[in-house]
Coordinates of C-alpha atoms and ligand atoms in Angstrom, one line a residue:
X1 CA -7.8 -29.3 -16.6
X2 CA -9.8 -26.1 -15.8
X3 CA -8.5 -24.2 -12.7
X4 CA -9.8 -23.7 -9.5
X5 CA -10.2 -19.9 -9.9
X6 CA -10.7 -17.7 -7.3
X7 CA -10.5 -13.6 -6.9
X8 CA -10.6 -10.7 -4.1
X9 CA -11.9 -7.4 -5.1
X10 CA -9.5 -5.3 -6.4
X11 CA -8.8 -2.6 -4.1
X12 CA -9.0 1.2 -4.6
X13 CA -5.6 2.8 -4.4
X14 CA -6.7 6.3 -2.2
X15 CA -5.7 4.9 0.5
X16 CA -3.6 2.0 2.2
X17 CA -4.5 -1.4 3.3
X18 CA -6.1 -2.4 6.3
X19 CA -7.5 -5.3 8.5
X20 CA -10.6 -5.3 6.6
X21 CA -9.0 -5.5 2.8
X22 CA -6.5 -8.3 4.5
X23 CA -9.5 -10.6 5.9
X24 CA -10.8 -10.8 2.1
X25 CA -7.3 -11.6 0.6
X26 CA -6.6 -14.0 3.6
X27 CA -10.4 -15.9 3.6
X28 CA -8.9 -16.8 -0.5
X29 CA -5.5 -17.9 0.6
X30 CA -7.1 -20.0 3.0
X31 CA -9.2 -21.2 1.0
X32 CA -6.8 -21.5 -2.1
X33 CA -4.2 -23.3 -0.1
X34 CA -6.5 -26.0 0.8
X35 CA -7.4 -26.6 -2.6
X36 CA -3.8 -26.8 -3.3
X37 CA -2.9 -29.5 -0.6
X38 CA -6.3 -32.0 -2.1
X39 CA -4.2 -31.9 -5.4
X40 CA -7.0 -29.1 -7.3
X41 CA -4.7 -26.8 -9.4
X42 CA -5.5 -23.3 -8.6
X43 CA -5.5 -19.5 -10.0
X44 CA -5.8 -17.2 -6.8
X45 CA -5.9 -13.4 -8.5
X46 CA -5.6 -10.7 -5.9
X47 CA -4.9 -6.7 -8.0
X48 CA -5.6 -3.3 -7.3
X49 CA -8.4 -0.2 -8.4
X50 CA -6.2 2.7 -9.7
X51 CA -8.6 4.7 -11.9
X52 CA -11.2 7.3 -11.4
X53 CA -11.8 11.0 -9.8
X54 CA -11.1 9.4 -6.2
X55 CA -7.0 8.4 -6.8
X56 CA -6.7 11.6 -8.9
X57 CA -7.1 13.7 -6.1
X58 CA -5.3 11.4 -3.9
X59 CA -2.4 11.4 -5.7
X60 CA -2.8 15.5 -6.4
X61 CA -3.7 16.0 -2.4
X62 CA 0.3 14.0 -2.6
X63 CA 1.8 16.3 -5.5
X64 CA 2.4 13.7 -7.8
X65 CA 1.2 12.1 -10.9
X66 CA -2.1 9.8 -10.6
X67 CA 0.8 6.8 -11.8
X68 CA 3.1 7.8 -9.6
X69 CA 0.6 7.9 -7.0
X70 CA -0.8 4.1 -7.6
X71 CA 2.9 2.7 -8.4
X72 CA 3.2 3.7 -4.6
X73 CA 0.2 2.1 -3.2
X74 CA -0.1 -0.7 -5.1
X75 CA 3.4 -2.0 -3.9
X76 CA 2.1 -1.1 -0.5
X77 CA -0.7 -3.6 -1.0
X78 CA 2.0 -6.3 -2.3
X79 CA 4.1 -5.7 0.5
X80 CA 1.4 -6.6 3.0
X81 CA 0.4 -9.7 1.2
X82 CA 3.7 -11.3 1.8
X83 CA 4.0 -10.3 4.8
X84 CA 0.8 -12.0 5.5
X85 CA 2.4 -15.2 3.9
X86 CA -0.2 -14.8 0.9
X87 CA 0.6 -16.6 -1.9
X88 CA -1.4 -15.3 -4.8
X89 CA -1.0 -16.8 -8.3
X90 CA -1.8 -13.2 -10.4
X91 CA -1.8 -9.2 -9.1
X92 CA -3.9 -7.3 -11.7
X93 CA -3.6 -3.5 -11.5
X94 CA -6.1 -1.7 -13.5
X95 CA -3.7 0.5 -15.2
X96 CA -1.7 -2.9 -17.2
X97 CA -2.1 -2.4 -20.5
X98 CA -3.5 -6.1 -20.5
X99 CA -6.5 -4.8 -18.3
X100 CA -7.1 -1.6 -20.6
X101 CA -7.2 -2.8 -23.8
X102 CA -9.3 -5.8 -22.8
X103 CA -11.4 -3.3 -21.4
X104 CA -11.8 -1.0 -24.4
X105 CA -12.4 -4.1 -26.7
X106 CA -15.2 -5.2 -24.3
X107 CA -16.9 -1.6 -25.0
X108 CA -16.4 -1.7 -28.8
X109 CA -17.9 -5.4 -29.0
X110 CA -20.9 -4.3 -26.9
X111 CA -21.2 -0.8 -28.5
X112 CA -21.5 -3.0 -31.5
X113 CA -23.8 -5.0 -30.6
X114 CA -26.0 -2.4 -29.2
X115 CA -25.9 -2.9 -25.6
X116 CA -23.8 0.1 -24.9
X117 CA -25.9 3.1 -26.6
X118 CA -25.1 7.3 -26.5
X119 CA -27.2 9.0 -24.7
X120 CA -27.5 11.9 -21.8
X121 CA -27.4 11.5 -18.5
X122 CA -29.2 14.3 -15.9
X123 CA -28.3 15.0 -12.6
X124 CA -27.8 17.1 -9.4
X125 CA -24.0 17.4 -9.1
X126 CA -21.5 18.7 -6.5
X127 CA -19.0 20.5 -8.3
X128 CA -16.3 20.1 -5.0
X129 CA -16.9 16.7 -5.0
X130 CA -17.2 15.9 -8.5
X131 CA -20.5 13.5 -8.1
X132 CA -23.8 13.0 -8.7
X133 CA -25.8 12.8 -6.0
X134 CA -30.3 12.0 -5.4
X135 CA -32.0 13.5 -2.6
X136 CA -31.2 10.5 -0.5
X137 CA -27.3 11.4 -0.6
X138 CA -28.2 15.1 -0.5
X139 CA -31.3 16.4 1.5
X140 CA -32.5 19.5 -0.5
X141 CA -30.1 18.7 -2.8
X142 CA -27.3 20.4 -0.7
X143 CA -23.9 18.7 -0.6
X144 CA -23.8 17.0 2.7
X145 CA -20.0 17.6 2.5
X146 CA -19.6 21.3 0.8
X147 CA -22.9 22.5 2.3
X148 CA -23.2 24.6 -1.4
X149 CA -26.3 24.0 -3.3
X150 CA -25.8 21.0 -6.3
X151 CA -25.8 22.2 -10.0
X152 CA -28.2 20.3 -12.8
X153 CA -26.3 19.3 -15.1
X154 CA -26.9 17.3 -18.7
X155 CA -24.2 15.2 -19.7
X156 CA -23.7 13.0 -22.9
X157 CA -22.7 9.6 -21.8
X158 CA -23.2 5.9 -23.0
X159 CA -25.9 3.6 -21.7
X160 CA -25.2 0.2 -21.0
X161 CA -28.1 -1.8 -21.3
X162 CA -28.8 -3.3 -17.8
X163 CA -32.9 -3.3 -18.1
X164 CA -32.8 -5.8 -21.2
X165 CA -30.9 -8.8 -18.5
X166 CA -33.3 -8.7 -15.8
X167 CA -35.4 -11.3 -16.6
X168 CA -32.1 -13.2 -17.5
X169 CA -30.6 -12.5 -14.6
X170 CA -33.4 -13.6 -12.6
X171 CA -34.1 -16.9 -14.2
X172 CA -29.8 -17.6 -13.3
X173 CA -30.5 -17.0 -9.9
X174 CA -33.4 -19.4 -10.5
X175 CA -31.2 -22.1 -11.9
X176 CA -28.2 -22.0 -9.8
X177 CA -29.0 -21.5 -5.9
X178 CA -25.3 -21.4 -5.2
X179 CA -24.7 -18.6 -7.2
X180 CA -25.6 -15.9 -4.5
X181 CA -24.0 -17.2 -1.8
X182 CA -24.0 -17.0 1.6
X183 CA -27.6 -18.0 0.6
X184 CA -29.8 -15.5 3.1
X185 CA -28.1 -12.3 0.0
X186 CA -29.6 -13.8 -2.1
X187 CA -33.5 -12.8 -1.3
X188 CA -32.2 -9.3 -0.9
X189 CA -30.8 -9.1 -4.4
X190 CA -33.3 -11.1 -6.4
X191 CA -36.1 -8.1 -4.9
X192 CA -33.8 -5.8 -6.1
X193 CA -34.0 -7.2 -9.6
X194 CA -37.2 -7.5 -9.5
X195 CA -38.1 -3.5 -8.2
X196 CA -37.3 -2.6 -12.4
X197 CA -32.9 -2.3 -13.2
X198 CA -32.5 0.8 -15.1
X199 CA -29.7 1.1 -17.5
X200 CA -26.3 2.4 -16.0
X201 CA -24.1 5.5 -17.1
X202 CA -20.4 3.7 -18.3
X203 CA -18.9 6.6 -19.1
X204 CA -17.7 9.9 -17.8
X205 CA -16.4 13.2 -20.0
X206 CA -15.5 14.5 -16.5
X207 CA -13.0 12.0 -15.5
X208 CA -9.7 12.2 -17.0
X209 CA -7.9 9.4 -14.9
X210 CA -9.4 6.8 -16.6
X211 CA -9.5 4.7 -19.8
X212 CA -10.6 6.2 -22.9
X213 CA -13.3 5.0 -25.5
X214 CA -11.3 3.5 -28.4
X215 CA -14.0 5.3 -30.4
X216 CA -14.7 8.3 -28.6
X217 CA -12.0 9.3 -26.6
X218 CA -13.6 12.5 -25.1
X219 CA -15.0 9.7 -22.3
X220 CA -13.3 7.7 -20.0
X221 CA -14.7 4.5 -19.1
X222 CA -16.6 4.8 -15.2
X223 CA -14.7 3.1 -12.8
X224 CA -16.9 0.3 -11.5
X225 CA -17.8 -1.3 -15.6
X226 CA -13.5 -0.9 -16.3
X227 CA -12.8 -3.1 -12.8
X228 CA -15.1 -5.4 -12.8
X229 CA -13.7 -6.4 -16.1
X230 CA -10.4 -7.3 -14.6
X231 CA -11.4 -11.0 -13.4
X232 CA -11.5 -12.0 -17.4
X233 CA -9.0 -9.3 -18.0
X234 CA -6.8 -11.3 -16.0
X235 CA -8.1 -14.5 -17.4
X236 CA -7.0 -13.9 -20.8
X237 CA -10.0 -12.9 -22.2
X238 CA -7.6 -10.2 -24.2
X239 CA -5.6 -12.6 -26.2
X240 CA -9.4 -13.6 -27.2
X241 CA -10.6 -10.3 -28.1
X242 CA -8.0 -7.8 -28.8
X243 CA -6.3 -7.2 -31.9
X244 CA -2.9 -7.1 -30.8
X245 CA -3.1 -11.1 -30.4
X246 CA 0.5 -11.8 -29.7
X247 CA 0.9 -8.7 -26.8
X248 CA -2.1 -10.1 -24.8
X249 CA -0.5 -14.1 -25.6
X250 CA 2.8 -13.1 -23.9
X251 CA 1.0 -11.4 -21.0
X252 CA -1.2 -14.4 -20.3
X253 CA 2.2 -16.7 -20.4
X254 CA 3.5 -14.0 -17.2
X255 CA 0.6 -14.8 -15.7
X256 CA 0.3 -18.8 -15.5
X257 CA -2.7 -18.4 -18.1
X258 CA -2.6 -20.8 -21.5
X259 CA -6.4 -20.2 -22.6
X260 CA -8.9 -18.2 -21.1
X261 CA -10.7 -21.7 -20.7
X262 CA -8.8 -23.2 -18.2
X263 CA -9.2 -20.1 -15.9
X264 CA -12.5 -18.6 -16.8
X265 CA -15.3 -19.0 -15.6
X266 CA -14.5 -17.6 -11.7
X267 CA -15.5 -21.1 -9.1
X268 CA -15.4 -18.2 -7.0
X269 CA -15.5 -14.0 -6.7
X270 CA -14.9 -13.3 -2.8
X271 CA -15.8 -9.9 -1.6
X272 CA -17.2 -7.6 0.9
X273 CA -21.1 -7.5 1.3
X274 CA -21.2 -3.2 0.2
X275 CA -19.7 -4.4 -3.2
X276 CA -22.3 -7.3 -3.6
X277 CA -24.7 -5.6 -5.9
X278 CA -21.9 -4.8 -8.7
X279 CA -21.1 -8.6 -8.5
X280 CA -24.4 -10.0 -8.1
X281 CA -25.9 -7.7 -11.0
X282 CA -24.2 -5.6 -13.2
X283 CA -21.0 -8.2 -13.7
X284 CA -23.5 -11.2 -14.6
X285 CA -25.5 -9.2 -16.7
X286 CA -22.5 -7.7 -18.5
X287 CA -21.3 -11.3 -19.2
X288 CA -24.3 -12.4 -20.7
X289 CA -24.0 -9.2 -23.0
X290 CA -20.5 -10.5 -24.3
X291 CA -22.0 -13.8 -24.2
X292 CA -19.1 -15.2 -21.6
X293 CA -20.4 -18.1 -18.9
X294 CA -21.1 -16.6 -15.4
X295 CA -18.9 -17.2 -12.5
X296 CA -20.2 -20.2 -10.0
X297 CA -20.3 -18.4 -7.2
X298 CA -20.8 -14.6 -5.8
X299 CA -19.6 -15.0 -1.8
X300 CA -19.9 -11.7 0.3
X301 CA -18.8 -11.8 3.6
X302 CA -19.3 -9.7 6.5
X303 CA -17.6 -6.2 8.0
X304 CA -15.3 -6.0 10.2
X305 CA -15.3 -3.3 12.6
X306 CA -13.5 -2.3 15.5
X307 CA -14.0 -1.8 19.3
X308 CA -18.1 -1.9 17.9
X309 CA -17.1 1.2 15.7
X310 CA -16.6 1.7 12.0
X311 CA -13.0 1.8 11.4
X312 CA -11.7 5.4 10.2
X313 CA -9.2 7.5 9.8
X314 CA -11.1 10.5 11.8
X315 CA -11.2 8.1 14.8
X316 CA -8.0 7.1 14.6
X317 CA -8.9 3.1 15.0
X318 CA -7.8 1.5 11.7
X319 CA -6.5 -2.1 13.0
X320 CA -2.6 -2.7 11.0
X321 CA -2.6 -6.4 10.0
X322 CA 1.0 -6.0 10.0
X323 CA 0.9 -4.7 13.4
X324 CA -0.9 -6.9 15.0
X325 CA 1.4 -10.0 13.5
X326 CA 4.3 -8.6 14.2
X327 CA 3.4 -8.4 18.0
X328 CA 1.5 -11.4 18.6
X329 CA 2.1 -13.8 15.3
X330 CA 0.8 -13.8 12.2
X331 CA -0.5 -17.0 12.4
X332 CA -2.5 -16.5 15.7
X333 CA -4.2 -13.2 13.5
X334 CA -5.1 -15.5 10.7
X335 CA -6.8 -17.9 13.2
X336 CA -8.6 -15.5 15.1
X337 CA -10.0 -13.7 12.0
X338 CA -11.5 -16.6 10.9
X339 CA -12.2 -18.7 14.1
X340 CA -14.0 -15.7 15.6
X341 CA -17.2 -14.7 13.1
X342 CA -19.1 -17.0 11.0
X343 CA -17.7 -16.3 7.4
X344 CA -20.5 -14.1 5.6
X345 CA -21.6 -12.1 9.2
X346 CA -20.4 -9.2 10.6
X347 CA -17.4 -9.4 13.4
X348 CA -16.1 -7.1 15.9
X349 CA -12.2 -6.6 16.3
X350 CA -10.8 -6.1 19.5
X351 CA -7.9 -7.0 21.2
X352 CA -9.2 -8.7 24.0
X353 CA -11.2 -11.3 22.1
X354 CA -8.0 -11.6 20.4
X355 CA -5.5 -12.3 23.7
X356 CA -8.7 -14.8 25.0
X357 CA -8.8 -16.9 21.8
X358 CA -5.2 -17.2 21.6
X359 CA -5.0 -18.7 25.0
X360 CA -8.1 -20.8 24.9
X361 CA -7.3 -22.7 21.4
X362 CA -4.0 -21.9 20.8
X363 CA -2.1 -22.0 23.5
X364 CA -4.2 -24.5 25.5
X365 CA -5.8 -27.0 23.3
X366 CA -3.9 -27.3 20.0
X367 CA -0.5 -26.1 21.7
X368 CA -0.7 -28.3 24.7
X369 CA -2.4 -31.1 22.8
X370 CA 0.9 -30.9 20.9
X371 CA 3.8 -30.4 24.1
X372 CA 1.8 -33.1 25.9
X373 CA 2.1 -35.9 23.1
X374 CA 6.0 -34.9 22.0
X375 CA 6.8 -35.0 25.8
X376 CA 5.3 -38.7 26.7
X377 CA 6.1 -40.3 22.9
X378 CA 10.0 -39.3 24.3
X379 CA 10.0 -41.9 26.4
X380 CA 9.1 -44.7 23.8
X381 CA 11.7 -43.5 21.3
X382 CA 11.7 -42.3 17.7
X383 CA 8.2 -41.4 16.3
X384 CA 7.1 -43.9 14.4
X385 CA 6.2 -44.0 10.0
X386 CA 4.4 -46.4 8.2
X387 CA 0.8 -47.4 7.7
X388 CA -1.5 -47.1 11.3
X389 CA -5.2 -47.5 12.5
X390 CA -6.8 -46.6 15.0
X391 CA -10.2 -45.5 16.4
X392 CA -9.2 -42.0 16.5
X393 CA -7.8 -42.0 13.3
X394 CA -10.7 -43.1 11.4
X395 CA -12.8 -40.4 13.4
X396 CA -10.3 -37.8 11.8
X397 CA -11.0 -39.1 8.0
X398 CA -14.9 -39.0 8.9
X399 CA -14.4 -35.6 9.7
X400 CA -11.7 -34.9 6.5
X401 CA -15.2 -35.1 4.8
X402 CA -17.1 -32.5 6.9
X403 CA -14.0 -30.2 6.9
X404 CA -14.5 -30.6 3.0
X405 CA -18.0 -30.1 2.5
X406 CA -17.5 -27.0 5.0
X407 CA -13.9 -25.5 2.9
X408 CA -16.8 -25.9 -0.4
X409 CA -19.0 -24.0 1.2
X410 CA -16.8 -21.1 2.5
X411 CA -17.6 -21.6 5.6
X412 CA -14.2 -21.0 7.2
X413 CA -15.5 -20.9 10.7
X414 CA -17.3 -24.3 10.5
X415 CA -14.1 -26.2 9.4
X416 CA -12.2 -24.7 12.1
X417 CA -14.5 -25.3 14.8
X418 CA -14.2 -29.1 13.3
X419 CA -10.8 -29.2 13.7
X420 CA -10.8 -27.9 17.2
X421 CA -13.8 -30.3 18.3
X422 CA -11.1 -33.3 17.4
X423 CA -8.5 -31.5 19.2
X424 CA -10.7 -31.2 22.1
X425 CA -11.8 -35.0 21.8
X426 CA -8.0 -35.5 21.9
X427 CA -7.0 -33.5 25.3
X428 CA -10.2 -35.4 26.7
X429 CA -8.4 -38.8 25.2
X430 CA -5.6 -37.9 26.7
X431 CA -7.3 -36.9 30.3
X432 CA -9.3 -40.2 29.9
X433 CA -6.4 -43.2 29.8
X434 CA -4.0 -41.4 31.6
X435 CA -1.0 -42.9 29.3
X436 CA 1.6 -41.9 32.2
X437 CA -0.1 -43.9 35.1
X438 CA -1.4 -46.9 32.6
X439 CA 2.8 -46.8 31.7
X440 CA 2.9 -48.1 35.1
X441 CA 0.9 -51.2 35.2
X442 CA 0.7 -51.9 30.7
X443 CA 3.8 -50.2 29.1
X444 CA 2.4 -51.6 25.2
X445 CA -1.3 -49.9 26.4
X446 CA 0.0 -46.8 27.1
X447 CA 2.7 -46.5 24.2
X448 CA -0.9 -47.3 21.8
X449 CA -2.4 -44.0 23.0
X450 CA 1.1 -42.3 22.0
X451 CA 1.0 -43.3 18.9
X452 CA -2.9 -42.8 18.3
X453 CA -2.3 -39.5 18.8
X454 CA 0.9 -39.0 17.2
X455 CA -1.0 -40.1 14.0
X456 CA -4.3 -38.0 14.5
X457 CA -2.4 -35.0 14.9
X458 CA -0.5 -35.5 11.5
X459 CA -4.0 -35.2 10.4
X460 CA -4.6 -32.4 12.3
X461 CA -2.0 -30.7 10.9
X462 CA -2.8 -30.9 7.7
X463 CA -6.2 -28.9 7.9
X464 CA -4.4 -26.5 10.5
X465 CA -2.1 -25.3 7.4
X466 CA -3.8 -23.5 5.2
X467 CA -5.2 -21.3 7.7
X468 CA -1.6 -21.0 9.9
X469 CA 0.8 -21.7 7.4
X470 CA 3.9 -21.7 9.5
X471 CA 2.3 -23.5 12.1
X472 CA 1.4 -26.4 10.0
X473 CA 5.0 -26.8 8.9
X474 CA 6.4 -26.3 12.3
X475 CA 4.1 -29.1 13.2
X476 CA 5.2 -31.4 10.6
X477 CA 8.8 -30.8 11.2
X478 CA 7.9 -31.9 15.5
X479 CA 6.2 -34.8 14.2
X480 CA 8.0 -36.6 11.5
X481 CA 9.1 -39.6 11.7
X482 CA 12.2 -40.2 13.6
X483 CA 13.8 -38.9 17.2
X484 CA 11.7 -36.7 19.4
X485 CA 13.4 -33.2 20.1
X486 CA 13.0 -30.6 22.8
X487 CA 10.7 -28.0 21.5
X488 CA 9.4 -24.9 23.1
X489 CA 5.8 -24.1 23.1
X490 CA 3.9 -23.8 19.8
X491 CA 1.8 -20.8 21.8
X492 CA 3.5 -19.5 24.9
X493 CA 0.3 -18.0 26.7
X494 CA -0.2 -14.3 26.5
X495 CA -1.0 -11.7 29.4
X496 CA -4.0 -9.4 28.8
X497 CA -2.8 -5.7 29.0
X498 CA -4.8 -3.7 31.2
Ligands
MSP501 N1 -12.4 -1.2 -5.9 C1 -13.6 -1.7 -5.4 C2 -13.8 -3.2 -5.7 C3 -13.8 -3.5 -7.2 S1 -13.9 -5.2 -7.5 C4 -14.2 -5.3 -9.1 C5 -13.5 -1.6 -3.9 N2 -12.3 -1.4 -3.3 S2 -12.1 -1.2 -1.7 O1 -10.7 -0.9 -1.6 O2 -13.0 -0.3 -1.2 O3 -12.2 -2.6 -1.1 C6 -13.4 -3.1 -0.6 C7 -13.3 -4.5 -0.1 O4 -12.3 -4.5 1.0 C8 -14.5 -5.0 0.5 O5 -15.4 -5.5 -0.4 C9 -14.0 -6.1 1.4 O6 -13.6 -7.1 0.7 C10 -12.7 -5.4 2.0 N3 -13.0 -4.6 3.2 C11 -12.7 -3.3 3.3 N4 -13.0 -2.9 4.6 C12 -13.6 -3.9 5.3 C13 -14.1 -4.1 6.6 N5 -14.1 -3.2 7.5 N6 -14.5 -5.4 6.9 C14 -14.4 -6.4 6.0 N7 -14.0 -6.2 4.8 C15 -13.8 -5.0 4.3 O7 -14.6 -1.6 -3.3

């Protein structure tokens, strides 16, 4: 049976992980783990970005070797990721040999086929900063940075053919609306493609830290054509292509991978809207050049930034995921991140919106919902098991098929604002029959809205857990079947600091 698959970006290792490289990975846990729990068997690939001129200086601004430098970072990123309670199926890092030779067989197959060509590129280039730059990047072509006057320079590199897939590209887009996705990208992209795609520069002779041409060694492949190679890479295209059959076989087995079909191709790459025009355009084109199917879908979500600035390490205001959990809970961080901002918009991150969504839906409705049902089914004895109907409960499978539709179409913030529409029909349930003063006069009446509830919120719980984890199975541990225990609150209310 062919895999859910599903991918982050792989992330440049200059620097270390944030809040914004954590909402990616998170939005495909989420989104992975529901999968999961409706039965779908799933291949979740998270890695890291390790080569070009950018690492290589980080790692020499650090004194050590451009490896060294990446080993260090990279387990930096895996150490976040379980302490975010991510549970990824694959981590590709750019510099396994199952990613580089995959990558240099890709060049050799289309070098052979004639959509990778020699030719020269001509530029302006900053020597400091090792880059080309156009006017746009440098007015007067003076290094915005270095304030020194760029140098022409005339460099042999190879071509790959990007100006042969437009029409191609464009008649995809044509056939498959979901493909560029959320769907108000996909104007912007399509008139891109259409403006005239020239062909793009694949390799450098400048660039040492990166992987060399099988047959030309003297250039290393440019960064952005050797990552975005990773999500077949990864998917066992190798074993496929390479010559060394057996290495690639074994590496696919370490990776939960028997064929490249039952991975490939991608239901889904997730990603950040600046990096949408290397997924939307060059990736697809480069697959119809090795003649591989095209992933389903290209989602780009939005930006996060912080206190309405962009977060940076000159201001000082780069939001810590760990941080953040470690104080107030991860679980309440993976809510708000997703509960907050439509999934595909931009979002602000600040504390205060934080501390007032806790209290509203955590601590009130879904954590009193919770205290308030446990505390009155006490008094009726153990919870109860077995088969149950209800009113309620067939409200919550009507909406099981609207949290669905929603989960399909990434949009996280929908099915959460679902959920909590249920939970607030719930409190109101509860307000309504008033099961501690019907007690009073019809005992069986009021034990009915008990167990109504008792029942919905099993449901409830069940689309809470992908997105709070440990929640979910704290909730299904308070409402199993069986005696009713003294609990403390799910969300004990937080202060907001002044
Ligand atoms: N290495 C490339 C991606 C190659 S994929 C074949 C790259 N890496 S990155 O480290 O810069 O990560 C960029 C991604 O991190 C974004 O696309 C997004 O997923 C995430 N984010 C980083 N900062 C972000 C915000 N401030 N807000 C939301 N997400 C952002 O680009």
């Amino acid at each position: 049976m062919k895999k859910f698959y599903i991918t982050t970006p792989i992330y440049y290792v200059n620097s270390y992980p944030h809040i914004g490289h954590s909402y990616t990975t998170l939005a495909c846990d989420i989104v992975s783990r529901y999968k999961k729990s409706r039965g779908v068997p799933v291949h979740f690939l998270t890695g890291t970005d390790e080569h070009g001129i950018n690492i290589e200086k980080a790692a020499q601004a650090a004194g050590v070797s451009p490896k060294e430098w990446a080993d260090k970072v990279a387990a930096a990123y895996k150490d976040l990721w379980k302490n975010l309670n991510i549970e990824y199926d694959d981590f590709i890092r750019t510099t396994d040999r199952r990613h580089e030779g995959t990558v240099q067989a890709v060049f050799e197959i289309l070098l052979a086929k004639g959509d990778i060509y020699l030719g020269h590129y001509s530029g302006m280039y900053c020597n400091s900063c090792e880059t080309y730059m156009d006017e746009t990047e440098a007015p007067g072509f003076v290094c915005p940075i270095h304030k020194k006057p760029l140098n022409e320079v005339k460099e042999e590199t190879y071509f790959f053919k990007l100006s042969k897939y437009q029409d191609a590209l464009l008649k995809f887009y044509e056939n498959n609306p979901d493909f560029l996705s959320p769907s108000f990208r996909g104007t912007e992209i399509s008139n891109f493609v259409k403006s005239g795609l020239k062909d793009l520069s694949v390799t450098r002779t400048k660039v040492a830290w990166g992987i060399p041409v099988l047959s030309n060694p003297a250039h290393t492949v440019y960064v952005w054509f050797d990552a975005l190679i990773n999500y077949v890479s990864a998917a066992g295209l190798g074993a496929k292509i390479c010559k060394d059959k057996a290495f690639f076989e074994m590496e696919n087995k370490k990776a939960g991978v028997k064929n490249f079909e039952d991975v490939w191709p991608a239901d889904v790459h997730l990603i950040g809207k600046e990096i949408y025009r290397f997924h939307a355009v060059i990736w697809p084109a480069m697959l119809m050049a090795l003649g591989v199917p095209l992933p389903k879908k290209v989602f780009a979500h939005g930006w996060w930034t912080v206190e309405g600035e962009k977060m940076s390490k000159t201001l000082g205001n780069i939001v810590d995921p760990k941080k953040v959990a470690d104080e107030y809970g991860l679980d309440p961080l993976r809510f708000f991140l997703f509960r907050e901002v439509p999934f595909g918009a931009d979002g602000d991150f600040s504390m205060d919106a934080f501390i007032r969504r806790y209290n509203a839906d955590l601590a009130n409705d879904l954590g009193n919902l919770l205290s308030r049902t446990l505390n009155m089914a006490a008094k009726y004895g153990d919870l109860p098991a077995g088969d149950y109907k209800c009113e309620l409960l067939e409200k919550a499978y009507k909406l099981d098929k609207e949290i669905e539709r929603h989960m399909d179409a990434l949009a996280l913030d929908k099915a959460l604002e679902a959920v909590w529409s249920l939970i607030g029909n719930m409190n109101r349930y509860i307000d309504d029959k008033k099961p501690w003063a019907l007690a009073k006069t019809d005992e069986a009446a009021a034990k009915t809205v008990i167990t109504d509830l008792i029942y919905t919120l099993r449901r409830v719980t069940d689309w809470v857990t992908p997105f709070m984890p440990a929640t979910g199975a704290e909730m299904k541990k308070r409402l199993s079947p069986g005696p009713v225990q003294k609990y403390a609150p799910l969300f004990p209310r937080l202060e907001i600091k002044k």
